Amino acid sequence: MAVGIKLATGAIMPQVGLGTWQSSPTQVSEAVKSAIDIGYRHIDCASIYENEHEVGTTLAIKLNDGTIRREDIFITSKLWGTYMRPELVRESCLKSLKNLQLDYLDLYLMHIPAALKPGKEILPTDEAGEIICDDVDYIDTWKVMEKLVDEGLCKSIGVSNFNEEQLCRLLSVAKHPISVNQVECHPYLAQQKLVNFCKSNDIVITAYSPLGCPGRPLKFEDTDPRLLEDPVVCDIGKSYNKTPGQVLIRYHIERGIVVIPKSANENRIGENFQVFDFKLSEDDMSKLNSLDKNYRILDFAFLRKHKHFPFECQLSQ
Ligand SMILES: NC(=O)c1ccc[n+]([C@@H]2O[C@H](COP(=O)([O-])OP(=O)(O)OC[C@H]3O[C@@H](n4cnc5c(N)ncnc54)[C@H](OP(=O)(O)O)[C@@H]3O)[C@@H](O)[C@H]2O)c1
């Protein structure tokens, strides 16, 4: 039986959702269709995944043929750094809504705390190849996101890739709840201190790259640890007759964390949802927690020189 987590706004967020990053436009149409047929009721999208239009086409088919009602499916989208200037926030939200063929988003996240030069390029760079930052405070971006809630365009709003210090700053001014902080999280990067901080402030954590992002676009060295092949994860899986992927997804369910594994493969989309018929023992959770090595796969190194780069000043690690 699938479960949901209550956000500070009162909305229920299904605990397992489908990730859509790196699903090509063609793949994502099929992936969302399969996911809905299998029982997923939560899709994680973002404008920079460049496939929201195809997600929207599939959603429209499923809504129109009565497979789902709008209120039964939870759709997240994200505002990218090049749209963080206050005057661009609403435009970006409307663009995602149009592509997704929706009247409202269940959740709209600020994708990163670091603003980038507005324009067509997702990662604007100068002649030297350095990223071009924009001098926008994420607090000013947030204030416009709050207006989107007032206007009914988003039910809940939140952030992604924020550290504890940045959350504290935002909490001190936020009029609407920061419902979610979506961050990389898995047994190699358990983020326990950030998880505790968020829980105590009624911010739900969503875990991205829960399987260790094996399809990552960046360099994958032979020496890089591979979560899905970790002997501890594999052995635990065998003892429950479950796959390593299912163990890694269930790990978040036990911790009260939302989790959004990505797959474009129908079988694996199904496999990743077969996680509600077993429970990891405390002993197995301890074994998984002992794997924590503060190993971040997506380090956003291209933002390292940005004054709002989230990871160097991370108080939580
Ligand atoms: N907020 C952010 O900054 C941010 C950053 C990264 C990701 N995200 C979100 O989080 C989602 C998930 O993270 P992710 O895509 O980085 O990585 P992930 O979910 O950890 O891994 C996805 C990869 O694992 C493969 N896979 C899926 N299920 C599997 C299974 N059961 N066994 C073996 N391999 C499996 C997929 O290949 P197949 O497709 O071939 O199955 C894909 O290559 C994203 O899609 C996106 O929605 C957000």
GROMACS .gro file of C-alpha atoms and ligand atoms in nm:
model
  365
    1MET     CA    1   0.000   0.000   0.000
    2ALA     CA    2   0.155   0.331  -0.112
    3VAL     CA    3   0.187   0.596   0.156
    4GLY     CA    4   0.204   0.974   0.170
    5ILE     CA    5   0.364   1.236   0.391
    6LYS     CA    6   0.182   1.544   0.514
    7LEU     CA    7   0.342   1.874   0.418
    8ALA     CA    8   0.326   2.186   0.635
    9THR     CA    9   0.051   2.314   0.403
   10GLY     CA   10  -0.160   2.006   0.484
   11ALA     CA   11  -0.113   1.858   0.137
   12ILE     CA   12  -0.026   1.489   0.117
   13MET     CA   13   0.286   1.406  -0.085
   14PRO     CA   14   0.311   1.043  -0.201
   15GLN     CA   15   0.632   0.904  -0.056
   16VAL     CA   16   0.760   0.742  -0.377
   17GLY     CA   17   0.760   0.945  -0.696
   18LEU     CA   18   0.903   0.904  -1.044
   19GLY     CA   19   1.218   1.106  -1.123
   20THR     CA   20   1.235   1.240  -1.478
   21TRP     CA   21   1.586   1.388  -1.512
   22GLN     CA   22   1.769   1.233  -1.807
   23SER     CA   23   1.457   1.069  -1.945
   24SER     CA   24   1.452   1.183  -2.307
   25PRO     CA   25   1.127   1.344  -2.428
   26THR     CA   26   1.031   1.017  -2.601
   27GLN     CA   27   1.124   0.803  -2.302
   28VAL     CA   28   0.946   1.022  -2.050
   29SER     CA   29   0.605   0.989  -2.221
   30GLU     CA   30   0.620   0.611  -2.186
   31ALA     CA   31   0.777   0.627  -1.839
   32VAL     CA   32   0.501   0.848  -1.698
   33LYS     CA   33   0.235   0.632  -1.864
   34SER     CA   34   0.382   0.312  -1.715
   35ALA     CA   35   0.430   0.475  -1.376
   36ILE     CA   36   0.067   0.589  -1.355
   37ASP     CA   37  -0.058   0.245  -1.465
   38ILE     CA   38   0.163   0.082  -1.200
   39GLY     CA   39   0.027   0.310  -0.927
   40TYR     CA   40   0.269   0.603  -0.895
   41ARG     CA   41   0.085   0.922  -0.803
   42HIS     CA   42   0.383   1.158  -0.785
   43ILE     CA   43   0.602   1.282  -1.070
   44ASP     CA   44   0.913   1.494  -1.011
   45CYS     CA   45   0.972   1.740  -1.297
   46ALA     CA   46   1.181   2.048  -1.367
   47SER     CA   47   1.199   2.298  -1.647
   48ILE     CA   48   1.567   2.217  -1.710
   49TYR     CA   49   1.492   1.849  -1.773
   50GLU     CA   50   1.352   1.974  -2.104
   51ASN     CA   51   1.078   1.713  -2.112
   52GLU     CA   52   0.788   1.877  -1.925
   53HIS     CA   53   0.593   1.912  -2.248
   54GLU     CA   54   0.597   1.533  -2.298
   55VAL     CA   55   0.514   1.470  -1.931
   56GLY     CA   56   0.218   1.704  -1.981
   57THR     CA   57   0.094   1.523  -2.290
   58THR     CA   58   0.086   1.192  -2.104
   59LEU     CA   59  -0.077   1.349  -1.799
   60ALA     CA   60  -0.348   1.499  -2.019
   61ILE     CA   61  -0.423   1.158  -2.172
   62LYS     CA   62  -0.444   0.996  -1.829
   63LEU     CA   63  -0.662   1.274  -1.690
   64ASN     CA   64  -0.892   1.283  -1.991
   65ASP     CA   65  -0.945   0.906  -2.007
   66GLY     CA   66  -1.035   0.902  -1.638
   67THR     CA   67  -0.739   0.688  -1.522
   68ILE     CA   68  -0.659   0.959  -1.268
   69ARG     CA   69  -0.821   1.272  -1.132
   70ARG     CA   70  -0.611   1.586  -1.097
   71GLU     CA   71  -0.641   1.576  -0.717
   72ASP     CA   72  -0.502   1.221  -0.712
   73ILE     CA   73  -0.165   1.304  -0.866
   74PHE     CA   74   0.115   1.511  -0.715
   75ILE     CA   75   0.323   1.711  -0.961
   76THR     CA   76   0.643   1.893  -0.868
   77SER     CA   77   0.832   2.135  -1.090
   78LYS     CA   78   1.135   2.355  -1.026
   79LEU     CA   79   1.247   2.708  -1.094
   80TRP     CA   80   1.597   2.713  -1.244
   81GLY     CA   81   1.872   2.960  -1.142
   82THR     CA   82   1.840   3.167  -1.460
   83TYR     CA   83   1.484   3.258  -1.359
   84MET     CA   84   1.552   3.370  -1.003
   85ARG     CA   85   1.509   3.743  -1.067
   86PRO     CA   86   1.174   3.835  -0.909
   87GLU     CA   87   1.032   3.956  -1.241
   88LEU     CA   88   1.104   3.617  -1.406
   89VAL     CA   89   0.963   3.379  -1.144
   90ARG     CA   90   0.599   3.390  -1.249
   91GLU     CA   91   0.691   3.358  -1.618
   92SER     CA   92   0.886   3.040  -1.546
   93CYS     CA   93   0.605   2.891  -1.339
   94LEU     CA   94   0.352   2.967  -1.613
   95LYS     CA   95   0.580   2.806  -1.871
   96SER     CA   96   0.601   2.485  -1.668
   97LEU     CA   97   0.224   2.487  -1.614
   98LYS     CA   98   0.165   2.533  -1.986
   99ASN     CA   99   0.402   2.250  -2.075
  100LEU     CA  100   0.253   2.023  -1.811
  101GLN     CA  101  -0.101   2.122  -1.922
  102LEU     CA  102  -0.197   2.197  -1.563
  103ASP     CA  103  -0.374   2.482  -1.380
  104TYR     CA  104  -0.163   2.442  -1.068
  105LEU     CA  105   0.149   2.266  -0.941
  106ASP     CA  106   0.131   2.065  -0.622
  107LEU     CA  107   0.484   2.177  -0.540
  108TYR     CA  108   0.718   2.435  -0.690
  109LEU     CA  109   1.079   2.425  -0.578
  110MET     CA  110   1.361   2.674  -0.612
  111HIS     CA  111   1.604   2.434  -0.784
  112ILE     CA  112   1.925   2.587  -0.643
  113PRO     CA  113   1.994   2.879  -0.410
  114ALA     CA  114   2.239   3.032  -0.659
  115ALA     CA  115   2.106   3.268  -0.925
  116LEU     CA  116   2.253   3.259  -1.276
  117LYS     CA  117   2.255   3.513  -1.557
  118PRO     CA  118   1.912   3.512  -1.721
  119GLY     CA  119   1.891   3.394  -2.080
  120LYS     CA  120   1.844   3.089  -2.296
  121GLU     CA  121   2.147   2.897  -2.169
  122ILE     CA  122   2.083   2.670  -1.871
  123LEU     CA  123   2.444   2.719  -1.764
  124PRO     CA  124   2.558   3.060  -1.892
  125THR     CA  125   2.935   3.081  -1.920
  126ASP     CA  126   3.185   3.352  -2.009
  127GLU     CA  127   3.468   3.327  -2.263
  128ALA     CA  128   3.688   3.157  -2.004
  129GLY     CA  129   3.421   2.892  -1.950
  130GLU     CA  130   3.332   3.026  -1.604
  131ILE     CA  131   2.970   3.024  -1.499
  132ILE     CA  132   2.807   3.370  -1.500
  133CYS     CA  133   2.633   3.434  -1.169
  134ASP     CA  134   2.349   3.678  -1.109
  135ASP     CA  135   2.332   3.897  -0.802
  136VAL     CA  136   1.990   3.788  -0.679
  137ASP     CA  137   1.916   3.692  -0.322
  138TYR     CA  138   1.711   3.371  -0.301
  139ILE     CA  139   1.497   3.549  -0.040
  140ASP     CA  140   1.370   3.787  -0.307
  141THR     CA  141   1.294   3.491  -0.534
  142TRP     CA  142   1.107   3.320  -0.251
  143LYS     CA  143   0.886   3.624  -0.191
  144VAL     CA  144   0.754   3.597  -0.547
  145MET     CA  145   0.708   3.220  -0.511
  146GLU     CA  146   0.482   3.297  -0.214
  147LYS     CA  147   0.268   3.513  -0.442
  148LEU     CA  148   0.226   3.212  -0.674
  149VAL     CA  149   0.065   3.029  -0.382
  150ASP     CA  150  -0.163   3.327  -0.310
  151GLU     CA  151  -0.263   3.324  -0.674
  152GLY     CA  152  -0.343   2.951  -0.668
  153LEU     CA  153  -0.074   2.855  -0.920
  154CYS     CA  154   0.109   2.637  -0.664
  155LYS     CA  155  -0.035   2.451  -0.365
  156SER     CA  156   0.298   2.428  -0.182
  157ILE     CA  157   0.644   2.573  -0.236
  158GLY     CA  158   0.988   2.465  -0.126
  159VAL     CA  159   1.355   2.458  -0.213
  160SER     CA  160   1.622   2.221  -0.337
  161ASN     CA  161   1.993   2.196  -0.264
  162PHE     CA  162   1.968   2.436   0.032
  163ASN     CA  163   2.194   2.395   0.334
  164GLU     CA  164   2.092   2.452   0.695
  165GLU     CA  165   2.224   2.807   0.708
  166GLN     CA  166   2.030   2.904   0.397
  167LEU     CA  167   1.715   2.740   0.532
  168CYS     CA  168   1.752   2.934   0.859
  169ARG     CA  169   1.777   3.260   0.670
  170LEU     CA  170   1.472   3.175   0.461
  171LEU     CA  171   1.273   3.054   0.763
  172SER     CA  172   1.324   3.391   0.930
  173VAL     CA  173   1.132   3.570   0.653
  174ALA     CA  174   0.903   3.306   0.498
  175LYS     CA  175   0.530   3.378   0.525
  176HIS     CA  176   0.434   3.050   0.357
  177PRO     CA  177   0.587   2.724   0.481
  178ILE     CA  178   0.903   2.591   0.319
  179SER     CA  179   0.730   2.258   0.264
  180VAL     CA  180   1.019   2.062   0.113
  181ASN     CA  181   1.397   2.064   0.073
  182GLN     CA  182   1.491   1.827  -0.210
  183VAL     CA  183   1.852   1.712  -0.170
  184GLU     CA  184   2.081   1.428  -0.270
  185CYS     CA  185   2.034   1.154  -0.013
  186HIS     CA  186   2.126   0.783   0.006
  187PRO     CA  187   2.325   0.563   0.245
  188TYR     CA  188   2.658   0.714   0.129
  189LEU     CA  189   2.521   1.065   0.200
  190ALA     CA  190   2.268   1.010   0.476
  191GLN     CA  191   2.242   1.383   0.565
  192GLN     CA  192   2.122   1.297   0.916
  193LYS     CA  193   2.189   1.642   1.063
  194LEU     CA  194   2.007   1.816   0.778
  195VAL     CA  195   1.724   1.562   0.805
  196ASN     CA  196   1.692   1.635   1.179
  197PHE     CA  197   1.699   2.010   1.122
  198CYS     CA  198   1.431   1.988   0.854
  199LYS     CA  199   1.211   1.760   1.065
  200SER     CA  200   1.227   2.004   1.355
  201ASN     CA  201   1.116   2.283   1.122
  202ASP     CA  202   0.838   2.086   0.951
  203ILE     CA  203   1.029   2.072   0.622
  204VAL     CA  204   0.996   1.739   0.442
  205ILE     CA  205   1.313   1.605   0.279
  206THR     CA  206   1.288   1.457  -0.068
  207ALA     CA  207   1.582   1.232  -0.157
  208TYR     CA  208   1.718   1.266  -0.509
  209SER     CA  209   1.968   1.027  -0.668
  210PRO     CA  210   1.851   0.757  -0.423
  211LEU     CA  211   2.009   0.480  -0.633
  212GLY     CA  212   2.340   0.663  -0.657
  213CYS     CA  213   2.261   0.815  -0.997
  214PRO     CA  214   2.427   0.535  -1.200
  215GLY     CA  215   2.339   0.717  -1.523
  216ARG     CA  216   2.515   1.035  -1.419
  217PRO     CA  217   2.645   1.250  -1.703
  218LEU     CA  218   2.965   1.341  -1.521
  219LYS     CA  219   3.280   1.135  -1.505
  220PHE     CA  220   3.227   0.797  -1.336
  221GLU     CA  221   3.571   0.681  -1.220
  222ASP     CA  222   3.643   0.312  -1.165
  223THR     CA  223   3.717   0.395  -0.803
  224ASP     CA  224   3.384   0.571  -0.744
  225PRO     CA  225   3.170   0.377  -0.499
  226ARG     CA  226   2.861   0.224  -0.658
  227LEU     CA  227   2.563   0.206  -0.428
  228LEU     CA  228   2.365  -0.053  -0.625
  229GLU     CA  229   2.665  -0.289  -0.606
  230ASP     CA  230   2.750  -0.229  -0.241
  231PRO     CA  231   2.779  -0.573  -0.069
  232VAL     CA  232   2.590  -0.451   0.239
  233VAL     CA  233   2.297  -0.330   0.025
  234CYS     CA  234   2.303  -0.647  -0.187
  235ASP     CA  235   2.314  -0.880   0.115
  236ILE     CA  236   2.025  -0.701   0.283
  237GLY     CA  237   1.829  -0.727  -0.040
  238LYS     CA  238   1.887  -1.104  -0.060
  239SER     CA  239   1.761  -1.153   0.293
  240TYR     CA  240   1.424  -0.996   0.201
  241ASN     CA  241   1.418  -1.136  -0.153
  242LYS     CA  242   1.438  -0.777  -0.276
  243THR     CA  243   1.672  -0.603  -0.521
  244PRO     CA  244   1.941  -0.352  -0.414
  245GLY     CA  245   1.729  -0.075  -0.570
  246GLN     CA  246   1.428  -0.171  -0.359
  247VAL     CA  247   1.641  -0.169  -0.043
  248LEU     CA  248   1.775   0.179  -0.129
  249ILE     CA  249   1.422   0.311  -0.183
  250ARG     CA  250   1.279   0.146   0.129
  251TYR     CA  251   1.567   0.300   0.333
  252HIS     CA  252   1.401   0.643   0.284
  253ILE     CA  253   1.053   0.517   0.362
  254GLU     CA  254   1.178   0.397   0.702
  255ARG     CA  255   1.328   0.744   0.764
  256GLY     CA  256   1.009   0.934   0.673
  257ILE     CA  257   1.173   1.079   0.364
  258VAL     CA  258   1.014   1.118   0.020
  259VAL     CA  259   1.208   0.942  -0.256
  260ILE     CA  260   1.203   0.991  -0.635
  261PRO     CA  261   1.395   0.717  -0.820
  262LYS     CA  262   1.426   0.780  -1.192
  263SER     CA  263   1.376   0.510  -1.447
  264ALA     CA  264   1.278   0.507  -1.812
  265ASN     CA  265   1.244   0.129  -1.811
  266GLU     CA  266   0.900  -0.019  -1.748
  267ASN     CA  267   1.033  -0.317  -1.550
  268ARG     CA  268   1.250  -0.102  -1.326
  269ILE     CA  269   0.969   0.153  -1.280
  270GLY     CA  270   0.762  -0.141  -1.152
  271GLU     CA  271   1.046  -0.278  -0.940
  272ASN     CA  272   1.103   0.060  -0.775
  273PHE     CA  273   0.739   0.072  -0.664
  274GLN     CA  274   0.735  -0.277  -0.510
  275VAL     CA  275   0.859  -0.138  -0.181
  276PHE     CA  276   0.545  -0.130   0.033
  277ASP     CA  277   0.532  -0.502   0.117
  278PHE     CA  278   0.838  -0.524   0.341
  279LYS     CA  279   1.006  -0.331   0.620
  280LEU     CA  280   1.377  -0.301   0.695
  281SER     CA  281   1.468  -0.408   1.048
  282GLU     CA  282   1.642  -0.168   1.286
  283ASP     CA  283   1.952  -0.381   1.254
  284ASP     CA  284   1.951  -0.349   0.874
  285MET     CA  285   1.886   0.026   0.897
  286SER     CA  286   2.193   0.052   1.126
  287LYS     CA  287   2.399  -0.138   0.869
  288LEU     CA  288   2.282   0.099   0.595
  289ASN     CA  289   2.344   0.405   0.814
  290SER     CA  290   2.699   0.281   0.879
  291LEU     CA  291   2.773   0.322   0.506
  292ASP     CA  292   2.752   0.703   0.537
  293LYS     CA  293   3.074   0.860   0.410
  294ASN     CA  294   2.953   1.208   0.318
  295TYR     CA  295   2.993   1.109  -0.047
  296ARG     CA  296   2.818   1.359  -0.271
  297ILE     CA  297   2.770   1.253  -0.632
  298LEU     CA  298   2.619   1.576  -0.769
  299ASP     CA  299   2.850   1.836  -0.619
  300PHE     CA  300   2.738   2.128  -0.839
  301ALA     CA  301   3.107   2.216  -0.874
  302PHE     CA  302   3.022   2.461  -1.151
  303LEU     CA  303   2.867   2.685  -0.883
  304ARG     CA  304   3.164   2.664  -0.647
  305LYS     CA  305   3.254   3.033  -0.680
  306HIS     CA  306   2.895   3.150  -0.632
  307LYS     CA  307   2.831   3.337  -0.309
  308HIS     CA  308   2.526   3.120  -0.248
  309PHE     CA  309   2.702   2.789  -0.325
  310PRO     CA  310   2.531   2.555  -0.079
  311PHE     CA  311   2.776   2.284  -0.002
  312GLU     CA  312   3.099   2.437   0.136
  313CYS     CA  313   2.928   2.613   0.424
  314GLN     CA  314   2.704   2.314   0.499
  315LEU     CA  315   2.652   2.322   0.875
  316SER     CA  316   2.479   1.989   0.867
  317GLN     CA  317   2.774   1.768   0.777
  318LIG     N1  318   1.686   1.882  -0.730
  318LIG     C1  319   1.794   1.843  -0.793
  318LIG     O1  320   1.892   1.918  -0.804
  318LIG     C2  321   1.799   1.705  -0.850
  318LIG     C3  322   1.922   1.651  -0.888
  318LIG     C4  323   1.923   1.521  -0.939
  318LIG     C5  324   1.805   1.449  -0.950
  318LIG     N2  325   1.686   1.506  -0.914
  318LIG     C6  326   1.557   1.431  -0.927
  318LIG     O2  327   1.573   1.305  -0.865
  318LIG     C7  328   1.548   1.200  -0.958
  318LIG     C8  329   1.629   1.077  -0.926
  318LIG     O3  330   1.767   1.102  -0.922
  318LIG     P1  331   1.870   1.060  -1.039
  318LIG     O4  332   1.797   1.056  -1.167
  318LIG     O5  333   1.987   1.151  -1.025
  318LIG     O6  334   1.925   0.919  -1.000
  318LIG     P2  335   1.871   0.778  -0.944
  318LIG     O7  336   1.724   0.776  -0.934
  318LIG     O8  337   1.953   0.750  -0.824
  318LIG     O9  338   1.921   0.679  -1.058
  318LIG     C9  339   1.863   0.675  -1.185
  318LIG    C10  340   1.942   0.574  -1.267
  318LIG    O10  341   1.928   0.445  -1.210
  318LIG    C11  342   1.879   0.352  -1.308
  318LIG     N3  343   1.783   0.266  -1.235
  318LIG    C12  344   1.655   0.297  -1.202
  318LIG     N4  345   1.599   0.200  -1.129
  318LIG    C13  346   1.693   0.103  -1.117
  318LIG    C14  347   1.694  -0.022  -1.052
  318LIG     N5  348   1.588  -0.068  -0.986
  318LIG     N6  349   1.808  -0.097  -1.060
  318LIG    C15  350   1.917  -0.052  -1.128
  318LIG     N7  351   1.921   0.069  -1.191
  318LIG    C16  352   1.811   0.145  -1.184
  318LIG    C17  353   1.816   0.436  -1.416
  318LIG    O11  354   1.828   0.376  -1.541
  318LIG     P3  355   1.696   0.340  -1.629
  318LIG    O12  356   1.626   0.468  -1.659
  318LIG    O13  357   1.755   0.277  -1.751
  318LIG    O14  358   1.615   0.244  -1.547
  318LIG    C18  359   1.900   0.564  -1.410
  318LIG    O15  360   2.018   0.549  -1.487
  318LIG    C19  361   1.581   1.267  -1.093
  318LIG    O16  362   1.534   1.196  -1.204
  318LIG    C20  363   1.518   1.403  -1.072
  318LIG    O17  364   1.378   1.395  -1.088
  318LIG    C21  365   1.681   1.633  -0.862
   0.00000   0.00000   0.00000
